[in-house]
JSON list of C-alpha atoms in Angstrom, two decimals:
[
{"chain": "A", "resi": 16, "resn": "PRO", "atom": "CA", "xyz": [-39.85, 23.99, -20.00]},
{"chain": "A", "resi": 17, "resn": "PHE", "atom": "CA", "xyz": [-36.84, 21.87, -18.43]},
{"chain": "A", "resi": 18, "resn": "ASN", "atom": "CA", "xyz": [-34.82, 19.66, -20.57]},
{"chain": "A", "resi": 19, "resn": "SER", "atom": "CA", "xyz": [-34.83, 16.89, -17.67]},
{"chain": "A", "resi": 20, "resn": "ASN", "atom": "CA", "xyz": [-32.20, 15.25, -19.32]},
{"chain": "A", "resi": 21, "resn": "ALA", "atom": "CA", "xyz": [-29.75, 18.29, -18.77]},
{"chain": "A", "resi": 22, "resn": "THR", "atom": "CA", "xyz": [-27.96, 19.18, -15.64]},
{"chain": "A", "resi": 23, "resn": "HIS", "atom": "CA", "xyz": [-27.83, 23.14, -14.98]},
{"chain": "A", "resi": 24, "resn": "ILE", "atom": "CA", "xyz": [-25.73, 25.09, -12.55]},
{"chain": "A", "resi": 25, "resn": "PHE", "atom": "CA", "xyz": [-26.48, 28.20, -11.19]},
{"chain": "A", "resi": 26, "resn": "ALA", "atom": "CA", "xyz": [-24.27, 30.53, -8.42]},
{"chain": "A", "resi": 27, "resn": "SER", "atom": "CA", "xyz": [-25.98, 32.09, -5.71]},
{"chain": "A", "resi": 28, "resn": "SER", "atom": "CA", "xyz": [-24.61, 34.47, -2.93]},
{"chain": "A", "resi": 29, "resn": "GLN", "atom": "CA", "xyz": [-26.16, 36.43, 0.26]},
{"chain": "A", "resi": 30, "resn": "SER", "atom": "CA", "xyz": [-29.97, 36.69, -1.28]},
{"chain": "A", "resi": 31, "resn": "SER", "atom": "CA", "xyz": [-28.42, 37.30, -4.94]},
{"chain": "A", "resi": 32, "resn": "VAL", "atom": "CA", "xyz": [-29.12, 33.88, -7.45]},
{"chain": "A", "resi": 33, "resn": "SER", "atom": "CA", "xyz": [-27.46, 33.82, -11.30]},
{"chain": "A", "resi": 34, "resn": "PHE", "atom": "CA", "xyz": [-29.26, 32.40, -13.97]},
{"chain": "A", "resi": 35, "resn": "LEU", "atom": "CA", "xyz": [-28.68, 29.33, -15.39]},
{"chain": "A", "resi": 36, "resn": "ARG", "atom": "CA", "xyz": [-25.87, 27.72, -17.57]},
{"chain": "A", "resi": 37, "resn": "ARG", "atom": "CA", "xyz": [-25.88, 24.00, -18.74]},
{"chain": "A", "resi": 38, "resn": "TYR", "atom": "CA", "xyz": [-23.19, 22.12, -17.92]},
{"chain": "A", "resi": 39, "resn": "TYR", "atom": "CA", "xyz": [-24.27, 18.99, -19.46]},
{"chain": "A", "resi": 40, "resn": "ASP", "atom": "CA", "xyz": [-26.99, 18.03, -21.87]},
{"chain": "A", "resi": 41, "resn": "ALA", "atom": "CA", "xyz": [-27.79, 13.97, -22.36]},
{"chain": "A", "resi": 42, "resn": "THR", "atom": "CA", "xyz": [-30.28, 14.84, -25.21]},
{"chain": "A", "resi": 43, "resn": "THR", "atom": "CA", "xyz": [-27.47, 16.81, -27.72]},
{"chain": "A", "resi": 44, "resn": "GLN", "atom": "CA", "xyz": [-23.81, 15.14, -25.72]},
{"chain": "A", "resi": 45, "resn": "GLN", "atom": "CA", "xyz": [-22.80, 18.42, -25.29]},
{"chain": "A", "resi": 46, "resn": "VAL", "atom": "CA", "xyz": [-20.62, 19.46, -22.26]},
{"chain": "A", "resi": 47, "resn": "PHE", "atom": "CA", "xyz": [-20.33, 22.96, -21.36]},
{"chain": "A", "resi": 48, "resn": "PRO", "atom": "CA", "xyz": [-17.84, 22.90, -18.52]},
{"chain": "A", "resi": 49, "resn": "TYR", "atom": "CA", "xyz": [-16.18, 26.39, -18.35]},
{"chain": "A", "resi": 50, "resn": "LEU", "atom": "CA", "xyz": [-18.30, 28.91, -15.87]},
{"chain": "A", "resi": 51, "resn": "THR", "atom": "CA", "xyz": [-17.04, 32.20, -14.46]},
{"chain": "A", "resi": 52, "resn": "ALA", "atom": "CA", "xyz": [-19.51, 33.85, -11.78]},
{"chain": "A", "resi": 53, "resn": "VAL", "atom": "CA", "xyz": [-19.11, 37.65, -11.37]},
{"chain": "A", "resi": 54, "resn": "ILE", "atom": "CA", "xyz": [-20.05, 38.95, -7.91]},
{"chain": "A", "resi": 55, "resn": "ASP", "atom": "CA", "xyz": [-20.87, 42.27, -7.97]},
{"chain": "A", "resi": 56, "resn": "VAL", "atom": "CA", "xyz": [-20.93, 43.94, -4.31]},
{"chain": "A", "resi": 57, "resn": "LYS", "atom": "CA", "xyz": [-21.41, 47.43, -3.00]},
{"chain": "A", "resi": 58, "resn": "ASP", "atom": "CA", "xyz": [-20.29, 48.12, 0.51]},
{"chain": "A", "resi": 59, "resn": "GLY", "atom": "CA", "xyz": [-20.51, 44.27, 1.57]},
{"chain": "A", "resi": 60, "resn": "THR", "atom": "CA", "xyz": [-24.01, 43.49, 0.04]},
{"chain": "A", "resi": 61, "resn": "VAL", "atom": "CA", "xyz": [-24.14, 41.56, -2.99]},
{"chain": "A", "resi": 62, "resn": "GLN", "atom": "CA", "xyz": [-26.04, 43.40, -5.89]},
{"chain": "A", "resi": 63, "resn": "GLY", "atom": "CA", "xyz": [-26.12, 40.58, -8.23]},
{"chain": "A", "resi": 64, "resn": "ILE", "atom": "CA", "xyz": [-24.63, 37.80, -9.78]},
{"chain": "A", "resi": 65, "resn": "ALA", "atom": "CA", "xyz": [-23.79, 37.59, -13.45]},
{"chain": "A", "resi": 66, "resn": "TRP", "atom": "CA", "xyz": [-22.06, 34.88, -15.86]},
{"chain": "A", "resi": 67, "resn": "ASP", "atom": "CA", "xyz": [-18.84, 36.06, -17.54]},
{"chain": "A", "resi": 68, "resn": "ASP", "atom": "CA", "xyz": [-18.21, 35.17, -21.26]},
{"chain": "A", "resi": 69, "resn": "ALA", "atom": "CA", "xyz": [-17.11, 31.90, -21.39]},
{"chain": "A", "resi": 70, "resn": "CYS", "atom": "CA", "xyz": [-16.80, 31.89, -25.61]},
{"chain": "A", "resi": 71, "resn": "ILE", "atom": "CA", "xyz": [-13.33, 32.59, -24.67]},
{"chain": "A", "resi": 72, "resn": "PHE", "atom": "CA", "xyz": [-12.07, 29.07, -24.42]},
{"chain": "A", "resi": 73, "resn": "CYS", "atom": "CA", "xyz": [-12.94, 27.97, -27.32]},
{"chain": "A", "resi": 74, "resn": "LYS", "atom": "CA", "xyz": [-13.36, 29.26, -31.36]},
{"chain": "A", "resi": 75, "resn": "LEU", "atom": "CA", "xyz": [-16.55, 30.84, -32.29]},
{"chain": "A", "resi": 76, "resn": "SER", "atom": "CA", "xyz": [-17.74, 27.66, -34.01]},
{"chain": "A", "resi": 77, "resn": "ARG", "atom": "CA", "xyz": [-17.89, 26.18, -30.50]},
{"chain": "A", "resi": 78, "resn": "CYS", "atom": "CA", "xyz": [-19.39, 28.88, -29.23]},
{"chain": "A", "resi": 79, "resn": "LEU", "atom": "CA", "xyz": [-23.52, 27.93, -28.43]},
{"chain": "A", "resi": 80, "resn": "PRO", "atom": "CA", "xyz": [-26.12, 29.93, -26.25]},
{"chain": "A", "resi": 81, "resn": "ASN", "atom": "CA", "xyz": [-26.20, 28.15, -22.82]},
{"chain": "A", "resi": 82, "resn": "THR", "atom": "CA", "xyz": [-27.95, 30.50, -19.63]},
{"chain": "A", "resi": 83, "resn": "TYR", "atom": "CA", "xyz": [-31.57, 29.92, -19.18]},
{"chain": "A", "resi": 84, "resn": "ASP", "atom": "CA", "xyz": [-34.27, 31.50, -16.82]},
{"chain": "A", "resi": 85, "resn": "PHE", "atom": "CA", "xyz": [-35.41, 29.27, -14.06]},
{"chain": "A", "resi": 86, "resn": "VAL", "atom": "CA", "xyz": [-38.33, 28.19, -15.77]},
{"chain": "A", "resi": 87, "resn": "GLY", "atom": "CA", "xyz": [-35.97, 26.91, -18.67]},
{"chain": "A", "resi": 88, "resn": "ASN", "atom": "CA", "xyz": [-36.37, 29.14, -21.27]},
{"chain": "A", "resi": 89, "resn": "ILE", "atom": "CA", "xyz": [-33.66, 30.29, -23.15]},
{"chain": "A", "resi": 90, "resn": "THR", "atom": "CA", "xyz": [-31.83, 33.87, -22.34]},
{"chain": "A", "resi": 91, "resn": "THR", "atom": "CA", "xyz": [-30.42, 36.70, -24.70]},
{"chain": "A", "resi": 92, "resn": "ARG", "atom": "CA", "xyz": [-27.81, 39.31, -23.81]},
{"chain": "A", "resi": 93, "resn": "GLU", "atom": "CA", "xyz": [-30.49, 42.03, -24.85]},
{"chain": "A", "resi": 94, "resn": "ASP", "atom": "CA", "xyz": [-32.70, 39.93, -22.66]},
{"chain": "A", "resi": 95, "resn": "ILE", "atom": "CA", "xyz": [-30.59, 39.92, -19.43]},
{"chain": "A", "resi": 96, "resn": "SER", "atom": "CA", "xyz": [-27.34, 42.76, -19.97]},
{"chain": "A", "resi": 97, "resn": "GLN", "atom": "CA", "xyz": [-24.90, 40.20, -19.64]},
{"chain": "A", "resi": 98, "resn": "PRO", "atom": "CA", "xyz": [-22.77, 36.96, -21.84]},
{"chain": "A", "resi": 99, "resn": "THR", "atom": "CA", "xyz": [-25.04, 34.03, -22.36]},
{"chain": "A", "resi": 100, "resn": "ASP", "atom": "CA", "xyz": [-23.09, 31.87, -24.48]},
{"chain": "A", "resi": 101, "resn": "GLY", "atom": "CA", "xyz": [-20.42, 29.12, -23.53]},
{"chain": "A", "resi": 102, "resn": "CYS", "atom": "CA", "xyz": [-18.25, 26.36, -25.34]},
{"chain": "A", "resi": 103, "resn": "TYR", "atom": "CA", "xyz": [-19.22, 22.84, -25.73]},
{"chain": "A", "resi": 104, "resn": "ILE", "atom": "CA", "xyz": [-17.03, 19.50, -26.35]},
{"chain": "A", "resi": 105, "resn": "SER", "atom": "CA", "xyz": [-18.82, 16.77, -27.61]},
{"chain": "A", "resi": 106, "resn": "GLN", "atom": "CA", "xyz": [-19.85, 13.64, -24.86]},
{"chain": "A", "resi": 107, "resn": "ASP", "atom": "CA", "xyz": [-17.32, 11.90, -27.49]},
{"chain": "A", "resi": 108, "resn": "GLU", "atom": "CA", "xyz": [-14.44, 14.46, -27.22]},
{"chain": "A", "resi": 109, "resn": "CYS", "atom": "CA", "xyz": [-14.93, 13.77, -23.51]},
{"chain": "A", "resi": 110, "resn": "VAL", "atom": "CA", "xyz": [-14.66, 9.97, -23.51]},
{"chain": "A", "resi": 111, "resn": "ALA", "atom": "CA", "xyz": [-11.70, 10.11, -25.36]},
{"chain": "A", "resi": 112, "resn": "LEU", "atom": "CA", "xyz": [-10.09, 12.91, -23.35]},
{"chain": "A", "resi": 113, "resn": "HIS", "atom": "CA", "xyz": [-10.69, 11.08, -20.05]},
{"chain": "A", "resi": 114, "resn": "ALA", "atom": "CA", "xyz": [-9.75, 8.37, -21.66]},
{"chain": "A", "resi": 115, "resn": "GLY", "atom": "CA", "xyz": [-6.28, 10.53, -21.93]},
{"chain": "A", "resi": 116, "resn": "GLY", "atom": "CA", "xyz": [-6.02, 11.59, -18.45]},
{"chain": "A", "resi": 117, "resn": "SER", "atom": "CA", "xyz": [-7.58, 14.85, -18.91]},
{"chain": "A", "resi": 118, "resn": "ASP", "atom": "CA", "xyz": [-9.83, 16.49, -16.96]},
{"chain": "A", "resi": 119, "resn": "GLU", "atom": "CA", "xyz": [-11.22, 19.19, -19.57]},
{"chain": "A", "resi": 120, "resn": "CYS", "atom": "CA", "xyz": [-14.60, 18.08, -19.30]},
{"chain": "A", "resi": 121, "resn": "ASP", "atom": "CA", "xyz": [-15.00, 18.39, -15.30]},
{"chain": "A", "resi": 122, "resn": "LEU", "atom": "CA", "xyz": [-16.89, 21.08, -14.33]},
{"chain": "A", "resi": 123, "resn": "LYS", "atom": "CA", "xyz": [-14.93, 23.91, -13.62]},
{"chain": "A", "resi": 124, "resn": "LEU", "atom": "CA", "xyz": [-16.81, 26.84, -11.77]},
{"chain": "A", "resi": 125, "resn": "PHE", "atom": "CA", "xyz": [-14.69, 30.32, -11.09]},
{"chain": "A", "resi": 126, "resn": "VAL", "atom": "CA", "xyz": [-15.96, 32.91, -9.16]},
{"chain": "A", "resi": 127, "resn": "VAL", "atom": "CA", "xyz": [-14.56, 36.54, -8.95]},
{"chain": "A", "resi": 128, "resn": "TRP", "atom": "CA", "xyz": [-15.81, 39.62, -7.17]},
{"chain": "A", "resi": 129, "resn": "THR", "atom": "CA", "xyz": [-16.38, 43.35, -8.37]},
{"chain": "A", "resi": 130, "resn": "GLY", "atom": "CA", "xyz": [-17.21, 46.52, -6.53]},
{"chain": "A", "resi": 131, "resn": "THR", "atom": "CA", "xyz": [-16.64, 47.36, -2.93]},
{"chain": "A", "resi": 132, "resn": "GLY", "atom": "CA", "xyz": [-16.58, 45.25, 0.78]},
{"chain": "A", "resi": 133, "resn": "VAL", "atom": "CA", "xyz": [-17.66, 46.77, 3.95]},
{"chain": "A", "resi": 134, "resn": "GLY", "atom": "CA", "xyz": [-15.82, 50.19, 4.53]},
{"chain": "A", "resi": 135, "resn": "GLY", "atom": "CA", "xyz": [-15.58, 50.65, 0.66]},
{"chain": "A", "resi": 136, "resn": "THR", "atom": "CA", "xyz": [-12.57, 48.37, -0.06]},
{"chain": "A", "resi": 137, "resn": "ALA", "atom": "CA", "xyz": [-12.44, 47.81, -3.59]},
{"chain": "A", "resi": 138, "resn": "LEU", "atom": "CA", "xyz": [-12.86, 44.44, -5.06]},
{"chain": "A", "resi": 139, "resn": "PHE", "atom": "CA", "xyz": [-10.35, 43.65, -7.31]},
{"chain": "A", "resi": 140, "resn": "SER", "atom": "CA", "xyz": [-10.50, 40.11, -8.27]},
{"chain": "A", "resi": 141, "resn": "SER", "atom": "CA", "xyz": [-12.85, 40.46, -11.60]},
{"chain": "A", "resi": 142, "resn": "ASP", "atom": "CA", "xyz": [-9.66, 41.65, -12.83]},
{"chain": "A", "resi": 143, "resn": "SER", "atom": "CA", "xyz": [-8.26, 38.23, -13.03]},
{"chain": "A", "resi": 144, "resn": "ARG", "atom": "CA", "xyz": [-11.14, 36.66, -14.92]},
{"chain": "A", "resi": 145, "resn": "PHE", "atom": "CA", "xyz": [-10.46, 34.77, -18.58]},
{"chain": "A", "resi": 146, "resn": "SER", "atom": "CA", "xyz": [-12.34, 37.46, -19.84]},
{"chain": "A", "resi": 147, "resn": "ALA", "atom": "CA", "xyz": [-9.98, 39.97, -19.21]},
{"chain": "A", "resi": 148, "resn": "PHE", "atom": "CA", "xyz": [-7.38, 38.28, -21.16]},
{"chain": "A", "resi": 149, "resn": "PRO", "atom": "CA", "xyz": [-7.01, 38.07, -25.10]},
{"chain": "A", "resi": 150, "resn": "PRO", "atom": "CA", "xyz": [-8.29, 35.24, -26.02]},
{"chain": "A", "resi": 151, "resn": "ASN", "atom": "CA", "xyz": [-6.12, 33.54, -27.78]},
{"chain": "A", "resi": 152, "resn": "ARG", "atom": "CA", "xyz": [-4.15, 32.63, -24.58]},
{"chain": "A", "resi": 153, "resn": "ILE", "atom": "CA", "xyz": [-7.19, 31.76, -23.04]},
{"chain": "A", "resi": 154, "resn": "GLN", "atom": "CA", "xyz": [-7.56, 28.87, -26.34]},
{"chain": "A", "resi": 155, "resn": "GLU", "atom": "CA", "xyz": [-3.86, 27.90, -26.30]},
{"chain": "A", "resi": 156, "resn": "ASN", "atom": "CA", "xyz": [-4.35, 26.58, -22.88]},
{"chain": "A", "resi": 157, "resn": "VAL", "atom": "CA", "xyz": [-7.39, 25.00, -23.20]},
{"chain": "A", "resi": 158, "resn": "GLU", "atom": "CA", "xyz": [-5.37, 23.57, -26.46]},
{"chain": "A", "resi": 159, "resn": "ASN", "atom": "CA", "xyz": [-2.72, 22.32, -25.28]},
{"chain": "A", "resi": 160, "resn": "GLY", "atom": "CA", "xyz": [-4.16, 20.50, -22.35]},
{"chain": "A", "resi": 161, "resn": "VAL", "atom": "CA", "xyz": [-6.44, 18.87, -25.09]},
{"chain": "A", "resi": 162, "resn": "ASN", "atom": "CA", "xyz": [-3.13, 17.52, -27.05]},
{"chain": "A", "resi": 163, "resn": "GLN", "atom": "CA", "xyz": [-1.59, 16.50, -23.78]},
{"chain": "A", "resi": 164, "resn": "ALA", "atom": "CA", "xyz": [-4.25, 14.06, -23.17]},
{"chain": "A", "resi": 165, "resn": "ILE", "atom": "CA", "xyz": [-4.62, 12.67, -26.63]},
{"chain": "A", "resi": 166, "resn": "GLY", "atom": "CA", "xyz": [-0.53, 12.52, -26.18]},
{"chain": "A", "resi": 167, "resn": "ASN", "atom": "CA", "xyz": [-0.89, 10.42, -23.01]},
{"chain": "A", "resi": 168, "resn": "LEU", "atom": "CA", "xyz": [-3.93, 8.05, -24.68]},
{"chain": "A", "resi": 169, "resn": "GLN", "atom": "CA", "xyz": [-1.70, 7.46, -27.97]},
{"chain": "A", "resi": 170, "resn": "GLY", "atom": "CA", "xyz": [1.36, 6.63, -25.42]},
{"chain": "A", "resi": 171, "resn": "LYS", "atom": "CA", "xyz": [-1.46, 4.15, -23.67]},
{"chain": "A", "resi": 172, "resn": "ALA", "atom": "CA", "xyz": [-2.24, 2.80, -27.13]},
{"chain": "A", "resi": 173, "resn": "THR", "atom": "CA", "xyz": [1.46, 2.38, -28.01]},
{"chain": "A", "resi": 174, "resn": "ASP", "atom": "CA", "xyz": [1.83, 0.64, -24.41]},
{"chain": "A", "resi": 175, "resn": "ALA", "atom": "CA", "xyz": [-1.17, -2.02, -25.08]},
{"chain": "A", "resi": 176, "resn": "LYS", "atom": "CA", "xyz": [0.15, -2.74, -28.58]},
{"chain": "A", "resi": 177, "resn": "ASP", "atom": "CA", "xyz": [3.36, -3.56, -27.03]},
{"chain": "A", "resi": 178, "resn": "ALA", "atom": "CA", "xyz": [2.18, -5.87, -24.24]},
{"chain": "A", "resi": 179, "resn": "VAL", "atom": "CA", "xyz": [-0.11, -8.01, -26.84]},
{"chain": "A", "resi": 180, "resn": "ASP", "atom": "CA", "xyz": [2.97, -8.10, -29.23]},
{"chain": "A", "resi": 181, "resn": "ASN", "atom": "CA", "xyz": [5.24, -9.51, -26.02]},
{"chain": "A", "resi": 182, "resn": "PHE", "atom": "CA", "xyz": [2.55, -11.94, -25.15]},
{"chain": "A", "resi": 183, "resn": "PHE", "atom": "CA", "xyz": [1.94, -12.97, -28.69]},
{"chain": "A", "resi": 184, "resn": "ASP", "atom": "CA", "xyz": [5.57, -13.73, -28.71]},
{"chain": "A", "resi": 185, "resn": "THR", "atom": "CA", "xyz": [6.17, -15.24, -25.44]},
{"chain": "A", "resi": 186, "resn": "VAL", "atom": "CA", "xyz": [2.92, -17.88, -26.32]},
{"chain": "A", "resi": 187, "resn": "THR", "atom": "CA", "xyz": [4.15, -18.37, -30.02]},
{"chain": "A", "resi": 188, "resn": "ASP", "atom": "CA", "xyz": [8.26, -19.12, -28.35]},
{"chain": "A", "resi": 189, "resn": "SER", "atom": "CA", "xyz": [7.02, -21.74, -26.11]},
{"chain": "A", "resi": 190, "resn": "ILE", "atom": "CA", "xyz": [4.92, -23.70, -28.85]},
{"chain": "A", "resi": 191, "resn": "PRO", "atom": "CA", "xyz": [7.19, -26.40, -30.55]},
{"chain": "A", "resi": 192, "resn": "PHE", "atom": "CA", "xyz": [7.26, -26.18, -33.86]},
{"chain": "A", "resi": 193, "resn": "TYR", "atom": "CA", "xyz": [5.90, -22.48, -34.23]},
{"chain": "A", "resi": 194, "resn": "GLY", "atom": "CA", "xyz": [8.70, -20.43, -34.38]},
{"chain": "A", "resi": 195, "resn": "GLY", "atom": "CA", "xyz": [9.90, -21.32, -31.22]},
{"chain": "A", "resi": 196, "resn": "GLY", "atom": "CA", "xyz": [11.15, -24.25, -28.75]},
{"chain": "A", "resi": 197, "resn": "GLU", "atom": "CA", "xyz": [12.66, -27.05, -30.24]},
{"chain": "A", "resi": 198, "resn": "GLU", "atom": "CA", "xyz": [12.27, -30.50, -29.92]},
{"chain": "A", "resi": 199, "resn": "GLU", "atom": "CA", "xyz": [14.48, -32.79, -27.52]},
{"chain": "A", "resi": 200, "resn": "GLY", "atom": "CA", "xyz": [17.55, -33.73, -29.74]},
{"chain": "A", "resi": 201, "resn": "GLY", "atom": "CA", "xyz": [18.19, -30.79, -31.40]},
{"chain": "A", "resi": 202, "resn": "ASP", "atom": "CA", "xyz": [19.35, -31.25, -35.46]},
{"chain": "A", "resi": 203, "resn": "ASP", "atom": "CA", "xyz": [18.89, -34.97, -35.30]},
{"chain": "A", "resi": 204, "resn": "VAL", "atom": "CA", "xyz": [15.17, -34.52, -35.14]},
{"chain": "A", "resi": 205, "resn": "GLY", "atom": "CA", "xyz": [13.37, -36.46, -38.49]},
{"chain": "A", "resi": 206, "resn": "GLN", "atom": "CA", "xyz": [16.77, -37.44, -39.53]},
{"chain": "A", "resi": 207, "resn": "GLY", "atom": "CA", "xyz": [17.57, -41.39, -40.34]}
]
């Protein structure tokens, strides 16, 4: 049965429907943002839709089973003859990344086509899917995006600290005898 605390995604074209992929699971607090649907076409008619390998976006330690049938059962590569795993980012990491200006946890659904169009024209976009490239290059791009968000967040923290320090300096400078403002008369105060 389905976990009611999860958001699932599927792709459809003509009369074909993909299996489900989980995008967000509130129970485990995991986000699976990377999805690529591979639509197989023969003479312009969709034959089927498979999910591409989503583990290319992360290290294997971050790759978990993430494909379900419409009853809610987890599927395996052996059961459905297609990749079934996906990379996750924790909800806490997503909050931090978002605070740093990153969209890394936003759903990224890519669609590629393979086979032939009407009249036998070859469809080549599947040659440009992420899994067609070396995984280390894809992981570097993801890591660079995360590092940029962390740098942005650190910059915001520094800006906030500087603003608080400046405010504190302004307040203390305006209070007599607290490091700032002098009483009228300057050096003669308190002398008799």
